Amino acid sequence: MSRIRHAAHQNKHMLMKTGSYYLVHICVAAMVAYAVTGNFWASLTLSLLEPTVQAVAFFFHEKAWDRRAQKSAAAVRSGPNAALAPQAG
């Protein structure tokens, strides 16, 4: 449980962003599903299922982009000639 708590604390901003995205997505999905089906229960089911899957995907999508940005920043910090530097050994 402490690993989950630590991960949640470490990713607090991203989880809050994911949560707000989730709520907006549910509202939009419910309106679209109701407009297409005309059925309240079908629109409710679709609006809860699809955004839930999307929210999980969004979280991992953001994590991947953050990792990519960190690698890019590290490459810039190391400079273009870092690979040519003599290795200690």
JSON list of C-alpha atoms in Angstrom, two decimals:
[
{"chain": "A", "resi": 1, "resn": "MET", "atom": "CA", "xyz": [0.00, 0.00, 0.00]},
{"chain": "A", "resi": 2, "resn": "SER", "atom": "CA", "xyz": [2.87, 2.38, 0.71]},
{"chain": "A", "resi": 3, "resn": "ARG", "atom": "CA", "xyz": [4.14, 1.92, -2.87]},
{"chain": "A", "resi": 4, "resn": "ILE", "atom": "CA", "xyz": [0.75, 3.04, -4.19]},
{"chain": "A", "resi": 5, "resn": "ARG", "atom": "CA", "xyz": [0.70, 6.00, -1.82]},
{"chain": "A", "resi": 6, "resn": "HIS", "atom": "CA", "xyz": [4.25, 6.95, -2.82]},
{"chain": "A", "resi": 7, "resn": "ALA", "atom": "CA", "xyz": [3.41, 6.66, -6.54]},
{"chain": "A", "resi": 8, "resn": "ALA", "atom": "CA", "xyz": [0.27, 8.75, -6.06]},
{"chain": "A", "resi": 9, "resn": "HIS", "atom": "CA", "xyz": [2.21, 11.44, -4.18]},
{"chain": "A", "resi": 10, "resn": "GLN", "atom": "CA", "xyz": [4.97, 11.43, -6.79]},
{"chain": "A", "resi": 11, "resn": "ASN", "atom": "CA", "xyz": [2.43, 11.80, -9.64]},
{"chain": "A", "resi": 12, "resn": "LYS", "atom": "CA", "xyz": [-0.07, 14.08, -7.86]},
{"chain": "A", "resi": 13, "resn": "HIS", "atom": "CA", "xyz": [-0.21, 16.76, -10.58]},
{"chain": "A", "resi": 14, "resn": "MET", "atom": "CA", "xyz": [-0.57, 14.23, -13.37]},
{"chain": "A", "resi": 15, "resn": "LEU", "atom": "CA", "xyz": [-3.26, 12.31, -11.48]},
{"chain": "A", "resi": 16, "resn": "MET", "atom": "CA", "xyz": [-5.22, 15.53, -10.87]},
{"chain": "A", "resi": 17, "resn": "LYS", "atom": "CA", "xyz": [-4.93, 16.40, -14.56]},
{"chain": "A", "resi": 18, "resn": "THR", "atom": "CA", "xyz": [-6.05, 12.89, -15.47]},
{"chain": "A", "resi": 19, "resn": "GLY", "atom": "CA", "xyz": [-9.02, 13.17, -13.09]},
{"chain": "A", "resi": 20, "resn": "SER", "atom": "CA", "xyz": [-10.22, 16.46, -14.55]},
{"chain": "A", "resi": 21, "resn": "TYR", "atom": "CA", "xyz": [-9.80, 15.08, -18.06]},
{"chain": "A", "resi": 22, "resn": "TYR", "atom": "CA", "xyz": [-11.83, 12.04, -16.98]},
{"chain": "A", "resi": 23, "resn": "LEU", "atom": "CA", "xyz": [-14.77, 14.16, -15.76]},
{"chain": "A", "resi": 24, "resn": "VAL", "atom": "CA", "xyz": [-14.86, 16.28, -18.91]},
{"chain": "A", "resi": 25, "resn": "HIS", "atom": "CA", "xyz": [-14.63, 13.15, -21.06]},
{"chain": "A", "resi": 26, "resn": "ILE", "atom": "CA", "xyz": [-17.54, 11.49, -19.22]},
{"chain": "A", "resi": 27, "resn": "CYS", "atom": "CA", "xyz": [-19.77, 14.53, -19.80]},
{"chain": "A", "resi": 28, "resn": "VAL", "atom": "CA", "xyz": [-18.92, 14.74, -23.50]},
{"chain": "A", "resi": 29, "resn": "ALA", "atom": "CA", "xyz": [-19.26, 10.98, -23.97]},
{"chain": "A", "resi": 30, "resn": "ALA", "atom": "CA", "xyz": [-22.66, 10.96, -22.24]},
{"chain": "A", "resi": 31, "resn": "MET", "atom": "CA", "xyz": [-23.99, 13.74, -24.45]},
{"chain": "A", "resi": 32, "resn": "VAL", "atom": "CA", "xyz": [-22.71, 12.11, -27.63]},
{"chain": "A", "resi": 33, "resn": "ALA", "atom": "CA", "xyz": [-23.92, 8.64, -26.65]},
{"chain": "A", "resi": 34, "resn": "TYR", "atom": "CA", "xyz": [-27.37, 9.97, -25.77]},
{"chain": "A", "resi": 35, "resn": "ALA", "atom": "CA", "xyz": [-27.56, 11.92, -29.05]},
{"chain": "A", "resi": 36, "resn": "VAL", "atom": "CA", "xyz": [-26.69, 8.75, -30.98]},
{"chain": "A", "resi": 37, "resn": "THR", "atom": "CA", "xyz": [-28.74, 6.19, -29.04]},
{"chain": "A", "resi": 38, "resn": "GLY", "atom": "CA", "xyz": [-31.54, 8.23, -27.47]},
{"chain": "A", "resi": 39, "resn": "ASN", "atom": "CA", "xyz": [-31.28, 5.77, -24.58]},
{"chain": "A", "resi": 40, "resn": "PHE", "atom": "CA", "xyz": [-30.31, 7.08, -21.15]},
{"chain": "A", "resi": 41, "resn": "TRP", "atom": "CA", "xyz": [-28.96, 3.75, -19.81]},
{"chain": "A", "resi": 42, "resn": "ALA", "atom": "CA", "xyz": [-26.93, 3.00, -22.92]},
{"chain": "A", "resi": 43, "resn": "SER", "atom": "CA", "xyz": [-25.46, 6.51, -22.86]},
{"chain": "A", "resi": 44, "resn": "LEU", "atom": "CA", "xyz": [-24.63, 6.18, -19.15]},
{"chain": "A", "resi": 45, "resn": "THR", "atom": "CA", "xyz": [-22.92, 2.83, -19.69]},
{"chain": "A", "resi": 46, "resn": "LEU", "atom": "CA", "xyz": [-20.92, 4.05, -22.67]},
{"chain": "A", "resi": 47, "resn": "SER", "atom": "CA", "xyz": [-20.02, 7.32, -20.98]},
{"chain": "A", "resi": 48, "resn": "LEU", "atom": "CA", "xyz": [-18.54, 5.50, -17.98]},
{"chain": "A", "resi": 49, "resn": "LEU", "atom": "CA", "xyz": [-16.80, 2.66, -19.79]},
{"chain": "A", "resi": 50, "resn": "GLU", "atom": "CA", "xyz": [-14.99, 4.44, -22.61]},
{"chain": "A", "resi": 51, "resn": "PRO", "atom": "CA", "xyz": [-13.63, 7.42, -20.60]},
{"chain": "A", "resi": 52, "resn": "THR", "atom": "CA", "xyz": [-12.40, 5.07, -17.87]},
{"chain": "A", "resi": 53, "resn": "VAL", "atom": "CA", "xyz": [-10.28, 3.20, -20.39]},
{"chain": "A", "resi": 54, "resn": "GLN", "atom": "CA", "xyz": [-9.18, 6.51, -21.94]},
{"chain": "A", "resi": 55, "resn": "ALA", "atom": "CA", "xyz": [-8.15, 7.95, -18.55]},
{"chain": "A", "resi": 56, "resn": "VAL", "atom": "CA", "xyz": [-5.85, 5.00, -17.87]},
{"chain": "A", "resi": 57, "resn": "ALA", "atom": "CA", "xyz": [-4.38, 5.29, -21.37]},
{"chain": "A", "resi": 58, "resn": "PHE", "atom": "CA", "xyz": [-3.96, 9.06, -20.91]},
{"chain": "A", "resi": 59, "resn": "PHE", "atom": "CA", "xyz": [-1.99, 8.58, -17.67]},
{"chain": "A", "resi": 60, "resn": "PHE", "atom": "CA", "xyz": [0.49, 6.23, -19.33]},
{"chain": "A", "resi": 61, "resn": "HIS", "atom": "CA", "xyz": [0.62, 8.45, -22.43]},
{"chain": "A", "resi": 62, "resn": "GLU", "atom": "CA", "xyz": [1.64, 11.41, -20.23]},
{"chain": "A", "resi": 63, "resn": "LYS", "atom": "CA", "xyz": [4.23, 9.28, -18.42]},
{"chain": "A", "resi": 64, "resn": "ALA", "atom": "CA", "xyz": [5.77, 8.27, -21.77]},
{"chain": "A", "resi": 65, "resn": "TRP", "atom": "CA", "xyz": [5.93, 11.91, -22.93]},
{"chain": "A", "resi": 66, "resn": "ASP", "atom": "CA", "xyz": [7.53, 12.96, -19.63]},
{"chain": "A", "resi": 67, "resn": "ARG", "atom": "CA", "xyz": [10.13, 10.21, -19.97]},
{"chain": "A", "resi": 68, "resn": "ARG", "atom": "CA", "xyz": [10.83, 11.35, -23.54]},
{"chain": "A", "resi": 69, "resn": "ALA", "atom": "CA", "xyz": [11.25, 14.97, -22.40]},
{"chain": "A", "resi": 70, "resn": "GLN", "atom": "CA", "xyz": [13.64, 13.91, -19.64]},
{"chain": "A", "resi": 71, "resn": "LYS", "atom": "CA", "xyz": [15.77, 11.92, -22.10]},
{"chain": "A", "resi": 72, "resn": "SER", "atom": "CA", "xyz": [15.81, 14.85, -24.50]},
{"chain": "A", "resi": 73, "resn": "ALA", "atom": "CA", "xyz": [16.85, 17.25, -21.73]},
{"chain": "A", "resi": 74, "resn": "ALA", "atom": "CA", "xyz": [19.61, 14.86, -20.64]},
{"chain": "A", "resi": 75, "resn": "ALA", "atom": "CA", "xyz": [20.89, 14.64, -24.22]},
{"chain": "A", "resi": 76, "resn": "VAL", "atom": "CA", "xyz": [21.00, 18.44, -24.46]},
{"chain": "A", "resi": 77, "resn": "ARG", "atom": "CA", "xyz": [22.82, 18.70, -21.11]},
{"chain": "A", "resi": 78, "resn": "SER", "atom": "CA", "xyz": [25.41, 16.16, -22.16]},
{"chain": "A", "resi": 79, "resn": "GLY", "atom": "CA", "xyz": [26.09, 18.10, -25.36]},
{"chain": "A", "resi": 80, "resn": "PRO", "atom": "CA", "xyz": [26.61, 16.96, -28.95]},
{"chain": "A", "resi": 81, "resn": "ASN", "atom": "CA", "xyz": [30.20, 15.79, -28.32]},
{"chain": "A", "resi": 82, "resn": "ALA", "atom": "CA", "xyz": [29.51, 13.76, -25.18]},
{"chain": "A", "resi": 83, "resn": "ALA", "atom": "CA", "xyz": [29.67, 10.49, -27.11]},
{"chain": "A", "resi": 84, "resn": "LEU", "atom": "CA", "xyz": [33.12, 11.44, -28.45]},
{"chain": "A", "resi": 85, "resn": "ALA", "atom": "CA", "xyz": [34.63, 12.11, -25.02]},
{"chain": "A", "resi": 86, "resn": "PRO", "atom": "CA", "xyz": [37.28, 9.60, -23.90]},
{"chain": "A", "resi": 87, "resn": "GLN", "atom": "CA", "xyz": [36.00, 6.99, -21.50]},
{"chain": "A", "resi": 88, "resn": "ALA", "atom": "CA", "xyz": [37.70, 6.57, -18.12]},
{"chain": "A", "resi": 89, "resn": "GLY", "atom": "CA", "xyz": [38.84, 3.14, -17.41]}
]
